[in-house]
Tab-separated table of C-alpha atoms in Angstrom:
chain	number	residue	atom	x	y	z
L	27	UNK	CA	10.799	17.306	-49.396
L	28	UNK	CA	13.108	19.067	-47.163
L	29	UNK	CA	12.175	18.130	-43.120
L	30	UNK	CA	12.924	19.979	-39.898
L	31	UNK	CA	12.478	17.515	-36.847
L	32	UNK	CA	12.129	19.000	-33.325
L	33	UNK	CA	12.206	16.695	-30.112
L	34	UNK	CA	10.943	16.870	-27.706
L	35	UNK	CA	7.362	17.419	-28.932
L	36	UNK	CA	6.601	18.809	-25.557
L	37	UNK	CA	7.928	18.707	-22.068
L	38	UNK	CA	6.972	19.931	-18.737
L	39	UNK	CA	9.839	20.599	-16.512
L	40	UNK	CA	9.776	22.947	-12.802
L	41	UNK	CA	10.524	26.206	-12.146
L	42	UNK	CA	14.374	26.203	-11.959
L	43	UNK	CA	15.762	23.415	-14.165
L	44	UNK	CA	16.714	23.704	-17.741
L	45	UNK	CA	15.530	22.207	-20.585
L	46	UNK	CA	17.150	21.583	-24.036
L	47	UNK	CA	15.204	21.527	-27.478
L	48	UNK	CA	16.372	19.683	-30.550
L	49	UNK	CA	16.039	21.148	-33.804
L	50	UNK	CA	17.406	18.580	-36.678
L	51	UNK	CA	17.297	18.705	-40.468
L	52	UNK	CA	16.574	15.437	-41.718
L	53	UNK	CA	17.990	15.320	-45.183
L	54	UNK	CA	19.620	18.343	-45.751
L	55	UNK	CA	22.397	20.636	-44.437
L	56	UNK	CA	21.956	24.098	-42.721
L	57	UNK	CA	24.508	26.235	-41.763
L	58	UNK	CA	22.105	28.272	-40.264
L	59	UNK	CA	18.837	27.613	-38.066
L	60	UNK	CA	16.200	30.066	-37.064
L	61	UNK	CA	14.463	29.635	-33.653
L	62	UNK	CA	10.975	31.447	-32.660
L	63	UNK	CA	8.615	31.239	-29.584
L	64	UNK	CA	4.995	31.867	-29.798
L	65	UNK	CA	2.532	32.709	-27.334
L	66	UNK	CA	-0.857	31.333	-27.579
L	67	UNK	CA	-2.985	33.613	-29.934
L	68	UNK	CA	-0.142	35.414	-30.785
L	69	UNK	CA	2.517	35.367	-33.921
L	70	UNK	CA	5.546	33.783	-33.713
L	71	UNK	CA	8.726	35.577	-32.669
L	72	UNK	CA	12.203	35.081	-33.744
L	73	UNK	CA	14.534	34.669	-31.450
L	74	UNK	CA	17.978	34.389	-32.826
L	75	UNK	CA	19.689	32.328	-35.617
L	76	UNK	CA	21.618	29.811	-35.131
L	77	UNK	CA	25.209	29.723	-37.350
L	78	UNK	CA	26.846	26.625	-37.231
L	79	UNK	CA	30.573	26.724	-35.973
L	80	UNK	CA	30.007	30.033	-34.434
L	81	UNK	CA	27.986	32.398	-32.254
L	82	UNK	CA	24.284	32.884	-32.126
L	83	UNK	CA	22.807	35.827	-33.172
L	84	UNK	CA	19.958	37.119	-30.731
L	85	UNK	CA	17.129	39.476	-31.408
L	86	UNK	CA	16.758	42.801	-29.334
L	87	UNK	CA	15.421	41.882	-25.754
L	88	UNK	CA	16.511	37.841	-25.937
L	89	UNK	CA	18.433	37.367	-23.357
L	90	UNK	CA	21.576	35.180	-24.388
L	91	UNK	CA	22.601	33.622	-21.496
L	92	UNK	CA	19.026	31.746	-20.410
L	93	UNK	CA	18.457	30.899	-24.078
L	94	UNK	CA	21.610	29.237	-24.917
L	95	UNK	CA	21.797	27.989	-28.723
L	96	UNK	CA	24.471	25.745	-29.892
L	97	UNK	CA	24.615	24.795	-33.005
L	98	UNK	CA	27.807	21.957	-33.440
L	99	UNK	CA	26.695	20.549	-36.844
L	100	UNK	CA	25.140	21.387	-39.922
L	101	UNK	CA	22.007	18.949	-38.616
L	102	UNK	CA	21.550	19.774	-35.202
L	103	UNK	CA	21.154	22.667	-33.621
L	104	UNK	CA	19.957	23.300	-29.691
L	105	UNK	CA	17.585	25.651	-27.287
L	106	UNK	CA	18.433	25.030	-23.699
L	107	UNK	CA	16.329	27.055	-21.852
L	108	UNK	CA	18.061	27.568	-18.717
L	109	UNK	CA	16.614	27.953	-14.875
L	110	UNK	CA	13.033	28.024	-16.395
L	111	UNK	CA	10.512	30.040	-14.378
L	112	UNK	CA	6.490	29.955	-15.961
L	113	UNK	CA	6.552	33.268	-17.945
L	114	UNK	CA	9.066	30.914	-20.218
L	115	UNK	CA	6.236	28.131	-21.101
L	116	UNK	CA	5.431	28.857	-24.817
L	117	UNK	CA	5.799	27.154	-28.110
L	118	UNK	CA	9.070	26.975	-29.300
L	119	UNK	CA	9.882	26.555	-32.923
L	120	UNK	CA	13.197	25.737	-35.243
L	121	UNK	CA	13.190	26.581	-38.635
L	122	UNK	CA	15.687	25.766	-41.564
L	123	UNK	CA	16.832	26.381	-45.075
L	124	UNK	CA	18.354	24.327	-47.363
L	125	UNK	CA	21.279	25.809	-49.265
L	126	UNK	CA	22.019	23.169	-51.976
L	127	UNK	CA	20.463	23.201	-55.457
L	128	UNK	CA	18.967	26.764	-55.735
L	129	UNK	CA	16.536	28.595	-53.836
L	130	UNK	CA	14.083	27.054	-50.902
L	131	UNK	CA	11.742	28.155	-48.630
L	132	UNK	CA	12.331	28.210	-45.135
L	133	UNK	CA	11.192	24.590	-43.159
L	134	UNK	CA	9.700	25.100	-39.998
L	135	UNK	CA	9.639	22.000	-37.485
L	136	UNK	CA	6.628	20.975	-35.349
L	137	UNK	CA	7.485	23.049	-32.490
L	138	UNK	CA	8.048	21.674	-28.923
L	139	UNK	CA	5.568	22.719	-26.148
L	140	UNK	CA	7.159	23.568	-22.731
L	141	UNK	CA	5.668	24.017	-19.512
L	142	UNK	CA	7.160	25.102	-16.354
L	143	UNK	CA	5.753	24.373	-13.715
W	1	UNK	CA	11.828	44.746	-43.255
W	2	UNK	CA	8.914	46.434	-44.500
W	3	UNK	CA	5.341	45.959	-42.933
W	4	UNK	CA	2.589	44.380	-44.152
W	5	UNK	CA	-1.003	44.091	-43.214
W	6	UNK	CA	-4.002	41.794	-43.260
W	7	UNK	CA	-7.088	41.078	-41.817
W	8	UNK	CA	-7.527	39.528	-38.062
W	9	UNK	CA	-9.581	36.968	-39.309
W	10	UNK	CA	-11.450	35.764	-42.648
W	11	UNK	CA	-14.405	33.183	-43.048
W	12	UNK	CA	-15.310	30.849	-46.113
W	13	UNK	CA	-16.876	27.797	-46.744
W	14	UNK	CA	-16.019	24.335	-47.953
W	15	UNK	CA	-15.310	23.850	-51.788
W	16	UNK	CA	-15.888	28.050	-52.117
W	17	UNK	CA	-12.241	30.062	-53.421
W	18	UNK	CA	-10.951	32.286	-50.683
W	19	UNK	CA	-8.992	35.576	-51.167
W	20	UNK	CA	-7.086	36.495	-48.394
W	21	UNK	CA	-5.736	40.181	-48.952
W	22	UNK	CA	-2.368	41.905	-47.910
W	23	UNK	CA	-1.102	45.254	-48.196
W	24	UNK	CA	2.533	45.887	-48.163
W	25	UNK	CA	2.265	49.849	-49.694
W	26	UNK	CA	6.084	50.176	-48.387
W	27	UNK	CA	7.253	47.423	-49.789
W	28	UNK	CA	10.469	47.893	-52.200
W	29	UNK	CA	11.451	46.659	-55.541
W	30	UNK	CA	13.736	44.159	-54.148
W	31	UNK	CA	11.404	42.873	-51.705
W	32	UNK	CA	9.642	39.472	-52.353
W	33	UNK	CA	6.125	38.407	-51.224
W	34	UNK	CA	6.058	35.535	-49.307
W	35	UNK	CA	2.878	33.544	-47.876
W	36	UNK	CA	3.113	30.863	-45.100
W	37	UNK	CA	0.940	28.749	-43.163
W	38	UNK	CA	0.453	27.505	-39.617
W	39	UNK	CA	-2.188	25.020	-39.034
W	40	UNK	CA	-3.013	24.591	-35.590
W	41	UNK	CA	-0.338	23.102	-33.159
W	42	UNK	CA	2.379	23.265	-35.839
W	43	UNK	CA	5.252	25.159	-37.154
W	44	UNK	CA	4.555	27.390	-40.703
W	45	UNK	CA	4.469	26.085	-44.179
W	46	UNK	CA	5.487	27.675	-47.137
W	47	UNK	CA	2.564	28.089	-49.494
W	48	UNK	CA	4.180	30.248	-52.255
W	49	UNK	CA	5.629	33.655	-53.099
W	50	UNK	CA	6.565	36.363	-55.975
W	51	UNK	CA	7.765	39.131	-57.119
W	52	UNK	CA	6.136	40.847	-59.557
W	53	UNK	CA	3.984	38.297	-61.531
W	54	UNK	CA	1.168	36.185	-60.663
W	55	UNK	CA	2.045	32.987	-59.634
W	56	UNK	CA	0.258	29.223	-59.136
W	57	UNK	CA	1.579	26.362	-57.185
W	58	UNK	CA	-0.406	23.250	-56.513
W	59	UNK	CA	-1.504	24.497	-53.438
W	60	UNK	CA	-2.770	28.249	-54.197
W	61	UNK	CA	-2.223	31.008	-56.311
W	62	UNK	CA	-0.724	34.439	-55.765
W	63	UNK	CA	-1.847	37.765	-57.829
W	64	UNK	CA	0.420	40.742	-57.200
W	65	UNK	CA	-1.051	44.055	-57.767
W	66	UNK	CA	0.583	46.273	-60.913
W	67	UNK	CA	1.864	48.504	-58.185
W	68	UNK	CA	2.950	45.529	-55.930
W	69	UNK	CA	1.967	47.599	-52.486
W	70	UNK	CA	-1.191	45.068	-52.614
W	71	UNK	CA	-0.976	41.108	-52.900
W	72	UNK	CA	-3.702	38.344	-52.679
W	73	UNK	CA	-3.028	35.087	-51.641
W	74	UNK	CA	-5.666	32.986	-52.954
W	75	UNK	CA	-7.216	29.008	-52.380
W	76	UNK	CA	-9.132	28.006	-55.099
W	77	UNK	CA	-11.428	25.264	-53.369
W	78	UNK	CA	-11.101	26.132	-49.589
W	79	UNK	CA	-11.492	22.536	-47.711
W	80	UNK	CA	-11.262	22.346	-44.091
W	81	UNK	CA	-8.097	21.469	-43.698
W	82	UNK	CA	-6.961	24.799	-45.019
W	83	UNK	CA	-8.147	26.591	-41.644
W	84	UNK	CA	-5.046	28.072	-40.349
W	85	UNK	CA	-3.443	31.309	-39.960
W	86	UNK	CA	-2.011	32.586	-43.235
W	87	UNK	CA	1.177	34.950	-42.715
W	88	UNK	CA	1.673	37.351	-45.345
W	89	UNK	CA	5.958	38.673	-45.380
W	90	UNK	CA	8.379	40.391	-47.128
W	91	UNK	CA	11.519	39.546	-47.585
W	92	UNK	CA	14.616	41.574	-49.545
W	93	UNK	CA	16.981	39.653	-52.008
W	94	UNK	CA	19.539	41.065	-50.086
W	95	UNK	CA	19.366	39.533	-46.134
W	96	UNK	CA	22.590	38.571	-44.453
W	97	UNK	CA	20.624	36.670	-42.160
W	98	UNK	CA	17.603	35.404	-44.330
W	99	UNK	CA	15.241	35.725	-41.497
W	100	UNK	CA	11.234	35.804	-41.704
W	101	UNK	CA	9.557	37.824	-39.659
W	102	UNK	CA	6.151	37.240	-38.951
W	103	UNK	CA	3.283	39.790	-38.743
W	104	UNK	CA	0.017	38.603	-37.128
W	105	UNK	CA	-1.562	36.677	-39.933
W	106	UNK	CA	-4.962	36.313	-41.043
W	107	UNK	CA	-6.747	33.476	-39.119
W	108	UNK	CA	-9.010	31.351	-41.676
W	109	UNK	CA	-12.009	30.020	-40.877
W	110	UNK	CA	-13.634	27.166	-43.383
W	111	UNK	CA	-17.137	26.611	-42.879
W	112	UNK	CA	-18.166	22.835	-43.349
């Protein structure tokens, strides 16, 4: 079946540096990716989706510019988290469709963990 | 997208079915019933969805009330490693960006 790999699995970085999340899809193509964060306890909340070739599209109070998304190919696409501060340690998770061959659901990876110290 | 609600938590025990409930009583006649998964310390699953009819997938089944403001997501022979939170969602034929959104789930608790 259809796999979403995210790397790293976790990280711990300190407050000020930035940190970049992978989000591939293993054997298929997706033009577009889906990236939430979850709290512990709490649901998961999207963030923005990822269109490959063009712009990210972020959801009401995500703030573009420290969550930059880049999404260059229709494998990969990326969540830097930039000057990290501890209010921004959370669970962050990629998520995926794949297009060919009829209707899918969507494929969530394993999340990375981040930390800020 | 239109809400939908479930319980904070459930409880069952090994080898016993489990129901878990959702109400959706805005839902509209485009909208499709989706269930996922998220075992603990990893992204969602899908587990299965509908529209209208009951369905069954090797890994639960779905009944859709006649009125479809109601679903019930359900696991025939609960073992342990179905303890997760279960995420009940809506989703429209018609999404430009084909986004879930998640509500808060019902956490499942299986009972050795």
């Amino acid at each position: 079946g259809a796999v979403v790999s995210q790397h790293p699995s976790w990280v711990i970085c300190k407050s000020g540096t930035s940190v970049k999340i992978e989000c591939r899809s293993l054997d298929f193509q997706a033009t577009t990716m889906f990236w939430y964060r979850q709290f512990p306890k709490q649901s998961l909340m999207l963030m923005a989706t990822s269109n490959e070739g063009s712009k990210a599209t972020y959801e009401q109070g995500v703030e573009k510019d420290k969550f930059l998304i880049n999404h260059a190919s229709l494998t990969l696409s990326t969540l830097t988290v930039t000057s990290a501060h501890p209010e921004d340690s959370s669970f962050y998770i990629c998520s995926a469709r794949d297009h060919g061959g009829g209707w899918s659901p969507l494929h969530f990876g394993n999340g990375t963990r981040l930390t800020v110290t | 997208d239109a809400k939908t609600t479930q319980p904070n938590s459930m409880e069952s025990n090994e080898e016993e079915p489990v129901h878990l409930p959702c109400n959706h009583s805005t839902i509209s006649g485009t909208d499709y019933i989706h269930w996922y998964r998220q075992l603990p310390s990893q992204g969602p699953e899908y587990v299965i969805h509908g529209l209208t009819s009951n369905v069954n997938n090797r890994m639960a089944s779905l009944a859709i009330a006649e009125d479809r403001k109601s679903s019930t997501l359900i696991l025939h022979r609960a073992t342990l490693r179905d303890a997760a939170v279960y995420y009940c969602i809506l989703r429209g034929i018609i999404q430009g960006a084909q986004k879930l959104v998640f509500g808060q789930g019902t956490r499942l608790t299986i009972n050795p």
